[in-house]
XYZ file of N, CA, C and O in Angstrom:
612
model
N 0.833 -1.187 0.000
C 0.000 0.000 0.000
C 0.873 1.243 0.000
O 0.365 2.200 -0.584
N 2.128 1.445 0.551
C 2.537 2.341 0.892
C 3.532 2.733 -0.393
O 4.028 3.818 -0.695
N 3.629 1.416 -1.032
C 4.634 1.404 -2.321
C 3.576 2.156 -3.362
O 4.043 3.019 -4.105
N 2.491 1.916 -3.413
C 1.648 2.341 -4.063
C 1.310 3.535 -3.849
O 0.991 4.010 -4.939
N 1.176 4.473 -2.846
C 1.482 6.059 -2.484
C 2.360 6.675 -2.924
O 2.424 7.806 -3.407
N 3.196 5.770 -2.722
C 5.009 6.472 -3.202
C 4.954 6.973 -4.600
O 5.057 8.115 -5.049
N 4.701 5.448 -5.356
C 4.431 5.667 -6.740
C 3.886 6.413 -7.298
O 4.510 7.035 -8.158
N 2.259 6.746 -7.045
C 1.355 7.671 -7.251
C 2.162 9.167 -7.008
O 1.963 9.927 -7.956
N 2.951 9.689 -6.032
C 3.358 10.633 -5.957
C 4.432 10.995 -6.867
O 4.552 12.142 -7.297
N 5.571 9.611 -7.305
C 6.537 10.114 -7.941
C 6.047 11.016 -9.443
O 6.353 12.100 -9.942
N 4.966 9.685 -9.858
C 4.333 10.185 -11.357
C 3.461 11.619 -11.212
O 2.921 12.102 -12.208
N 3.399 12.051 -10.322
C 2.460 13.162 -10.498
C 3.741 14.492 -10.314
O 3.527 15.558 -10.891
N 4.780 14.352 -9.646
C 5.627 15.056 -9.683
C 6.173 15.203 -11.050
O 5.987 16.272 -11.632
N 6.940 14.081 -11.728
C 7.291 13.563 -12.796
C 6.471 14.866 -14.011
O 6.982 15.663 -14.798
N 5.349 14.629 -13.735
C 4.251 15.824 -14.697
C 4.533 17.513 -14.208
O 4.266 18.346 -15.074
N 4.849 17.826 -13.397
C 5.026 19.115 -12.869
C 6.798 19.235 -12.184
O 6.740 20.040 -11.256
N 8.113 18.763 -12.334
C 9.225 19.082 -11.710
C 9.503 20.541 -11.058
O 9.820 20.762 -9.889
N 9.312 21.455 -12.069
C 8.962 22.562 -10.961
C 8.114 23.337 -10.787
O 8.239 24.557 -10.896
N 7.021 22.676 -10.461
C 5.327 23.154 -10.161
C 5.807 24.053 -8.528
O 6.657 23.744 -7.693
N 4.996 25.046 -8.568
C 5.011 25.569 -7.055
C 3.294 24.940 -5.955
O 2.253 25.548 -5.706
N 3.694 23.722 -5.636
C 2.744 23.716 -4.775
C 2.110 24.840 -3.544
O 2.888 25.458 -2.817
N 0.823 24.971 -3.454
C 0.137 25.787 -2.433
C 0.353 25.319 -1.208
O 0.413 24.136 -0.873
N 0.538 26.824 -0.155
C 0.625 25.947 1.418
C -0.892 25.684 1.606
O -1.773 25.627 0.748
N -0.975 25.521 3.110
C -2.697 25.645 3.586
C -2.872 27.593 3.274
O -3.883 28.076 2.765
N -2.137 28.094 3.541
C -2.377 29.397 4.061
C -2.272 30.604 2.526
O -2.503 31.810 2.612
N -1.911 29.946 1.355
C -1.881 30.969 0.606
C -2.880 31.398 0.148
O -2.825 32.350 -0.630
N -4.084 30.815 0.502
C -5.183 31.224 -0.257
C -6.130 32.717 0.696
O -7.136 33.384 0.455
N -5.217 32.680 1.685
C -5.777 33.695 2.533
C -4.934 34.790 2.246
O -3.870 34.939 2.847
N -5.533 35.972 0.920
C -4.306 37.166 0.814
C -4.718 37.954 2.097
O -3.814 38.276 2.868
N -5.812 38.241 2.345
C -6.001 39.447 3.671
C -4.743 39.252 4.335
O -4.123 40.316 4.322
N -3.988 38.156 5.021
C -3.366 37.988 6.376
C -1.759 38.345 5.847
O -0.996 38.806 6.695
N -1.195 38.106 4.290
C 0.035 38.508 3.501
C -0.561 39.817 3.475
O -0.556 40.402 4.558
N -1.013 40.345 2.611
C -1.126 41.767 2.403
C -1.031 42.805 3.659
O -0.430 43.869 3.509
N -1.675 42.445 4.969
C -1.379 42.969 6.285
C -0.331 43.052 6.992
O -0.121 44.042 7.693
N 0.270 42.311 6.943
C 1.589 42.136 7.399
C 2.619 42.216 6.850
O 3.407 41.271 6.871
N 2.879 43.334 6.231
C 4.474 43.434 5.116
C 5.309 44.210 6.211
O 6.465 43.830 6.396
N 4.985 44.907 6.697
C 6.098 45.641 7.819
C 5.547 46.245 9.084
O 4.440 45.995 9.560
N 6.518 47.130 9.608
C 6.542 47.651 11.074
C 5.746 48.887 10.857
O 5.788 49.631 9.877
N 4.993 48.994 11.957
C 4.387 50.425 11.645
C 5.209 51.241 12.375
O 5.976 50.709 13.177
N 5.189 53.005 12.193
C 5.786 53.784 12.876
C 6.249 53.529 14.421
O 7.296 53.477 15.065
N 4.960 53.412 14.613
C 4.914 53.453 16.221
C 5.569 52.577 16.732
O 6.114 52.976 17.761
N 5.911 50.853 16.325
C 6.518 49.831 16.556
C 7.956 50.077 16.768
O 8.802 49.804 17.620
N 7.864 50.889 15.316
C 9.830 51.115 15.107
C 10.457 52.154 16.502
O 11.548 52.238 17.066
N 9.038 52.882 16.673
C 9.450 54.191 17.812
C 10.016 53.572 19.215
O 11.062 53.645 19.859
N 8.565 52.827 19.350
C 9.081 52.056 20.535
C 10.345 50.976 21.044
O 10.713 50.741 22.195
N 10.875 50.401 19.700
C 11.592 49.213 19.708
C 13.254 50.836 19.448
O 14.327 50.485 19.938
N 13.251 51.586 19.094
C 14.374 52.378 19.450
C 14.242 53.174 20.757
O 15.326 53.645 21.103
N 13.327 53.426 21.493
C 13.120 53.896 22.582
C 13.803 52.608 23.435
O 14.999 52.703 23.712
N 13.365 51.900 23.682
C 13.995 50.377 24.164
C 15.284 50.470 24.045
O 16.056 50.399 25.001
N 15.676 50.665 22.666
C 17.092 50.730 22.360
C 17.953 51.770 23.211
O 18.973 51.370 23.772
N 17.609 52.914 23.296
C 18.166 53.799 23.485
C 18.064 54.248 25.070
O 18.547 55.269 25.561
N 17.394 53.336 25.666
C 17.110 53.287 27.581
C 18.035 52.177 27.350
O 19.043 52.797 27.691
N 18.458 51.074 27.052
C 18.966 49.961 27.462
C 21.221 50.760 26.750
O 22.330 50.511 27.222
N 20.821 51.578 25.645
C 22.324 51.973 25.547
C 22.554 52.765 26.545
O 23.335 51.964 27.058
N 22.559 53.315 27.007
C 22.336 54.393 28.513
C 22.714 53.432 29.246
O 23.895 53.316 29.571
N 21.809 52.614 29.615
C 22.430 52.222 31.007
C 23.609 51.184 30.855
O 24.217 50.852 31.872
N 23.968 50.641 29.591
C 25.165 50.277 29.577
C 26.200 51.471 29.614
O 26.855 51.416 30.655
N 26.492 52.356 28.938
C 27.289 53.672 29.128
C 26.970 53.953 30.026
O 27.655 52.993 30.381
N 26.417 54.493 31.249
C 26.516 54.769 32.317
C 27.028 53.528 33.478
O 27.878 53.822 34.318
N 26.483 52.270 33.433
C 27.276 51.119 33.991
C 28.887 51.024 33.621
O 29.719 50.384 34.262
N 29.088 51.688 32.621
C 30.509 51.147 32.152
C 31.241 52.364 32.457
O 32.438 52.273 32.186
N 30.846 53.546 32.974
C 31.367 54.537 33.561
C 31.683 54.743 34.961
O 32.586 55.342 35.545
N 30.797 54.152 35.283
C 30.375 53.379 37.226
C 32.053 52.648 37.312
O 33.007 52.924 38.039
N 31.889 51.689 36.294
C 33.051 50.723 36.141
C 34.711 51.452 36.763
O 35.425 51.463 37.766
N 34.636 52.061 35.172
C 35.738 53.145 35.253
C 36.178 53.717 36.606
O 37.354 53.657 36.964
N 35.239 54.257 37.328
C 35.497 54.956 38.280
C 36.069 53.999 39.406
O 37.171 54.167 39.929
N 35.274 53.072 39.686
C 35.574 51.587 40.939
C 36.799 51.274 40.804
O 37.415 50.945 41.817
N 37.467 51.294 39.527
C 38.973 50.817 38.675
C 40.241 51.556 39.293
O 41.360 51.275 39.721
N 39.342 52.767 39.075
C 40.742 53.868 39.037
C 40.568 53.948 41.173
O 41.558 53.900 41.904
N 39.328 54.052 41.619
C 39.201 53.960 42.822
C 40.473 52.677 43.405
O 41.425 53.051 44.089
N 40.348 51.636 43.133
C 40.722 50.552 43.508
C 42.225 50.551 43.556
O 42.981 50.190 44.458
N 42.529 51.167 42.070
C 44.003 51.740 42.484
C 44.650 52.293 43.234
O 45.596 51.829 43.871
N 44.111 53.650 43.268
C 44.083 54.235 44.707
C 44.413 53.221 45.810
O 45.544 52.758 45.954
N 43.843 53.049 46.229
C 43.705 52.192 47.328
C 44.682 51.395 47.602
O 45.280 51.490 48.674
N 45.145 50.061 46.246
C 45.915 49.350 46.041
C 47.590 50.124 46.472
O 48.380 49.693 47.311
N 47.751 51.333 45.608
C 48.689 51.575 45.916
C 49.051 52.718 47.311
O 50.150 53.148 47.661
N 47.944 52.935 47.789
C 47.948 53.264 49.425
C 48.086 52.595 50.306
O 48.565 52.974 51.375
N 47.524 50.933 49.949
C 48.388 50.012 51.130
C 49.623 49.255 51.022
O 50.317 48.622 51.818
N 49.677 49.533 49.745
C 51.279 49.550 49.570
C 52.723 50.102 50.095
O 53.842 49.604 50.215
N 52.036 51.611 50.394
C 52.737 52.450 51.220
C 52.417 52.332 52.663
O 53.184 52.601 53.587
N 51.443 51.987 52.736
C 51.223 51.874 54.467
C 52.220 50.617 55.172
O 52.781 50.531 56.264
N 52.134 49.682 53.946
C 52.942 48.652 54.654
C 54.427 48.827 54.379
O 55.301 48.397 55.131
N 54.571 49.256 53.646
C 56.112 49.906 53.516
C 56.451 50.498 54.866
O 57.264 49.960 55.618
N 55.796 51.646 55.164
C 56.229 52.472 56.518
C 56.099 51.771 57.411
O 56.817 52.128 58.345
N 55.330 50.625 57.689
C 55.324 50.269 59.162
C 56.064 48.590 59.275
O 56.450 47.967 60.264
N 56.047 48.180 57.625
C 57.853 47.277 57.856
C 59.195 48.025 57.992
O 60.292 47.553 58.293
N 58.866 49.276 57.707
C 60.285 50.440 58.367
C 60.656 50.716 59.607
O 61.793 51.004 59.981
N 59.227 50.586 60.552
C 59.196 50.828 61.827
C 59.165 49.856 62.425
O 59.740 49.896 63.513
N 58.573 48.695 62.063
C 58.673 47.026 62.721
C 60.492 46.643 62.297
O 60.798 45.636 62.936
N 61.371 47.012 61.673
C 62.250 46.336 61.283
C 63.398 47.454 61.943
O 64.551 47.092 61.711
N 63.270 49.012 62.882
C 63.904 49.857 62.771
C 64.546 48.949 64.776
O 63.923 48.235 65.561
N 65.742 49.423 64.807
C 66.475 49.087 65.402
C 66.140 49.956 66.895
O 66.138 49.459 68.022
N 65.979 50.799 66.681
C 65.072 51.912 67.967
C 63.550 52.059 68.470
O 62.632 52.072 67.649
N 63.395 52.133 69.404
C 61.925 51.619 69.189
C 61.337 53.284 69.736
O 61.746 54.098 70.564
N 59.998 53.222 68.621
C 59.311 54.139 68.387
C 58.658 55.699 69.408
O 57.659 55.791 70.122
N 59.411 56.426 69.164
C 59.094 57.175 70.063
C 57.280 57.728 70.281
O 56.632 57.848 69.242
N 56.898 57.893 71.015
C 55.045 58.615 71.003
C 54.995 59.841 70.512
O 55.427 60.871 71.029
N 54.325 59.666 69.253
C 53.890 60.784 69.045
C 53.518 61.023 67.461
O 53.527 59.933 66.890
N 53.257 61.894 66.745
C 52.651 62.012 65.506
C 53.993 62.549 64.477
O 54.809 63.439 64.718
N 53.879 61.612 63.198
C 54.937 62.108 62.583
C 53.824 62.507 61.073
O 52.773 61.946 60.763
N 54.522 63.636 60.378
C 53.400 63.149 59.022
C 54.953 63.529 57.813
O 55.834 64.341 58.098
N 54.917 62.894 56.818
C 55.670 62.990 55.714
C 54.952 62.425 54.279
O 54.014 61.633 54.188
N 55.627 63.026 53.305
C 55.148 62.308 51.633
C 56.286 61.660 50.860
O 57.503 61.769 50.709
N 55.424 61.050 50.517
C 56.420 60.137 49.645
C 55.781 59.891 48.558
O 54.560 59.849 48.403
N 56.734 59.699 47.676
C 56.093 59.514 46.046
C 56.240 57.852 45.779
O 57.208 57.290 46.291
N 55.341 57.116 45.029
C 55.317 55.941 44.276
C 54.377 55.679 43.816
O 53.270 55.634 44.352
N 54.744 55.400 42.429
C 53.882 54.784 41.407
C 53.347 56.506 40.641
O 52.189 56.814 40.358
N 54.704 57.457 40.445
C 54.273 58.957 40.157
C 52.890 59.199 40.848
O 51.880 59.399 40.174
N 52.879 59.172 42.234
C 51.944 60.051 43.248
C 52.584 60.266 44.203
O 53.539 59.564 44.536
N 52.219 61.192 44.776
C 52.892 62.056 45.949
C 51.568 61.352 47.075
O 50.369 61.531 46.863
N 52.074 60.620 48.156
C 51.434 60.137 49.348
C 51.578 60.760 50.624
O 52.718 60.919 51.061
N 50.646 61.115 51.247
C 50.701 61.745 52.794
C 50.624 60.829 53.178
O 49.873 59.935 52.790
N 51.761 60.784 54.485
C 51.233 59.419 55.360
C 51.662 59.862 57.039
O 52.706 60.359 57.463
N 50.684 59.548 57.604
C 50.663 60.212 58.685
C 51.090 59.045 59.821
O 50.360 58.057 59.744
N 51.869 58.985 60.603
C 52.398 57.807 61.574
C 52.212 58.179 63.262
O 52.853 59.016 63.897
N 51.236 57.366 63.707
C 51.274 58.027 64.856
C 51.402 57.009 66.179
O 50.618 56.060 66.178
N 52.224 57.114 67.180
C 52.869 55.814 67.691
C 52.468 56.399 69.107
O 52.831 57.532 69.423
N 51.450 55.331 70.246
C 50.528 55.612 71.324
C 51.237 54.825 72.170
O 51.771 53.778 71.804
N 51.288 55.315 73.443
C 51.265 54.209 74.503
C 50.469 53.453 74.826
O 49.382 54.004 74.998
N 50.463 52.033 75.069
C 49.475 51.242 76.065
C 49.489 50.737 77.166
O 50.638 50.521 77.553
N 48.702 50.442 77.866
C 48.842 49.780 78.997
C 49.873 48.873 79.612
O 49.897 48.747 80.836
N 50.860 48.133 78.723
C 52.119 47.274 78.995
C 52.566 48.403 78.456
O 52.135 49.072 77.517
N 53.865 48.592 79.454
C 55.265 49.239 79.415
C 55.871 48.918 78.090
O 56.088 49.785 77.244
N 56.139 47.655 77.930
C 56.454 47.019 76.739
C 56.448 47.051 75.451
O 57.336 46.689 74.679
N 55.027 47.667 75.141
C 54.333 47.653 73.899
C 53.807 49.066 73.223
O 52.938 49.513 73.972
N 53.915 49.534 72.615
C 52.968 50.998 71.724
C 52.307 50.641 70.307
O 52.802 49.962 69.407
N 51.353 51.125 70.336
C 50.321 50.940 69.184
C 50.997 51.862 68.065
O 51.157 53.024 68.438
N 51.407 51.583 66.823
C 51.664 52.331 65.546
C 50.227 52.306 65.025
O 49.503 51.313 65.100
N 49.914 53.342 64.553
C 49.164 53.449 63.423
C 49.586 54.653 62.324
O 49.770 55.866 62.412
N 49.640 53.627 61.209
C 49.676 54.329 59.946
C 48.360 54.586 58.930
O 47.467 53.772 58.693
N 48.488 55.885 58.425
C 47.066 56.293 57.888
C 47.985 57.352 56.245
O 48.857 58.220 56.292
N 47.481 56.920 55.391
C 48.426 57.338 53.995
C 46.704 58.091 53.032
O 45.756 57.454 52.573
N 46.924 59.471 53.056
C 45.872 60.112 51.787
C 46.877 60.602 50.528
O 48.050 60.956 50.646
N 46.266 60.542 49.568
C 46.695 60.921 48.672
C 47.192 62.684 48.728
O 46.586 63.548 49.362
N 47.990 62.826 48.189
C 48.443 64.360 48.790
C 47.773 65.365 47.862
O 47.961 65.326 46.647
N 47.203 66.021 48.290
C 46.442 67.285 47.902
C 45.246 67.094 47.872
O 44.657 68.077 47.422
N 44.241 65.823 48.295
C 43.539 65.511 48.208
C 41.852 66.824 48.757
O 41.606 67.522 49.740
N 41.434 66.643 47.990
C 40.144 67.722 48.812
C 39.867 67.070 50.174
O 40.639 67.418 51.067
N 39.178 66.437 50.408
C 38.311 65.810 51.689
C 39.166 65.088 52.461
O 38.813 64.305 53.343
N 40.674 65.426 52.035
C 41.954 64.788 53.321
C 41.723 63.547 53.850
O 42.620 63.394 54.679
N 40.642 62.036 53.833
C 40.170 61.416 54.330
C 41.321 60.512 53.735
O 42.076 60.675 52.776
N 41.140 59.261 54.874
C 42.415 58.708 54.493
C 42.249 57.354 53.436
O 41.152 56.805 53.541
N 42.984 56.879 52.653
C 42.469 55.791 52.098
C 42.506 54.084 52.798
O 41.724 53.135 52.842
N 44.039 54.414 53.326
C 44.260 53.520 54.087
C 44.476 53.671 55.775
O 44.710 54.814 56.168
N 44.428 52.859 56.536
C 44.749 53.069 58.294
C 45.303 51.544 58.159
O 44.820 50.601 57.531
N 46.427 51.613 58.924
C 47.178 50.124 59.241
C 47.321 50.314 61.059
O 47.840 51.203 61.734
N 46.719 49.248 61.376
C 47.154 49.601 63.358
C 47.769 48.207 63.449
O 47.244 47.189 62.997
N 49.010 48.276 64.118
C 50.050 47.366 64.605
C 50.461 47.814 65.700
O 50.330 48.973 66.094
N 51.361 46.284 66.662
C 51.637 47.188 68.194
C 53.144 46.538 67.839
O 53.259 45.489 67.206
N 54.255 47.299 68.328
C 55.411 46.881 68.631
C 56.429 47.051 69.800
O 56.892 47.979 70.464
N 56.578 45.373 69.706
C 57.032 45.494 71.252
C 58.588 46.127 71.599
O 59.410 46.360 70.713
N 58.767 46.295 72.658
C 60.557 46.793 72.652
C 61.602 45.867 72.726
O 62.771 46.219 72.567
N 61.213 44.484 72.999
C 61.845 43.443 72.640
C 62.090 42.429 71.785
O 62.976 41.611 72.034
């Protein structure tokens, strides 16, 4: 039976090789003729979309930028903090009390770093703390604070 379908189909092809058979749907022009393109308003909205969603990538990727260059900062402020206070953990005299402030340059920036060395309760021991702002900074706030205690022995 099924050989017999086959057949029937080859020969009727055979008569038409490149006939354009009909879908179900071509006989309906209303639903082709309606639908050839975008109307105004479609296109308005689908670039409105566009143009809220480019925004907030350019503004996210500016956010970015800023966190980057922030981070540096930072990076190379505790860089210096630990510099100064392996100077003072490694210095042969032990730390007198009281507030020192100096700058130092690395990585072409000029660093404030402020060192300030407390007494505590053991004879023994004084609290260093180091605190490093960027020098000239507006709002003087510090980027980094390092607190370590070193003993006199």
């Amino acid at each position: 039976m099924a050989c017999r379908a086959l057949e029937l189909i080859r020969l009727t092809m055979q008569d038409k090789p490149f006939a354009v058979y009909k879908t179900r749907h071509s006989s309906n022009k209303n639903i082709s003729n309606k639908m050839k393109g975008f109307t105004l308003l479609e296109v308005l909205i689908a670039l409105a979309i566009l143009a809220i969603s480019a925004s907030a990538i350019i503004g996210q990727t500016g956010t970015s930028l800023s966190n980057q260059q922030q981070l540096q900062l930072k990076t190379a402020a505790i860089w210096v903090a630990e510099n100064k206070m392996t100077i003072l953990r490694s210095a042969e005299n032990w730390p007198p009390v009281g507030r020192q402030t100096e700058t130092i340059q690395l990585m072409s920036q000029l660093w404030q770093v402020e060192t300030t060395v407390a007494a505590t309760n053991d004879e023994y021991l004084r609290k260093v703390q180091v605190s490093v702002v960027v020098d000239g900074s507006v709002d003087g706030s510090a980027l980094v604070e390092l607190v370590a205690y070193r003993g006199r022995y």
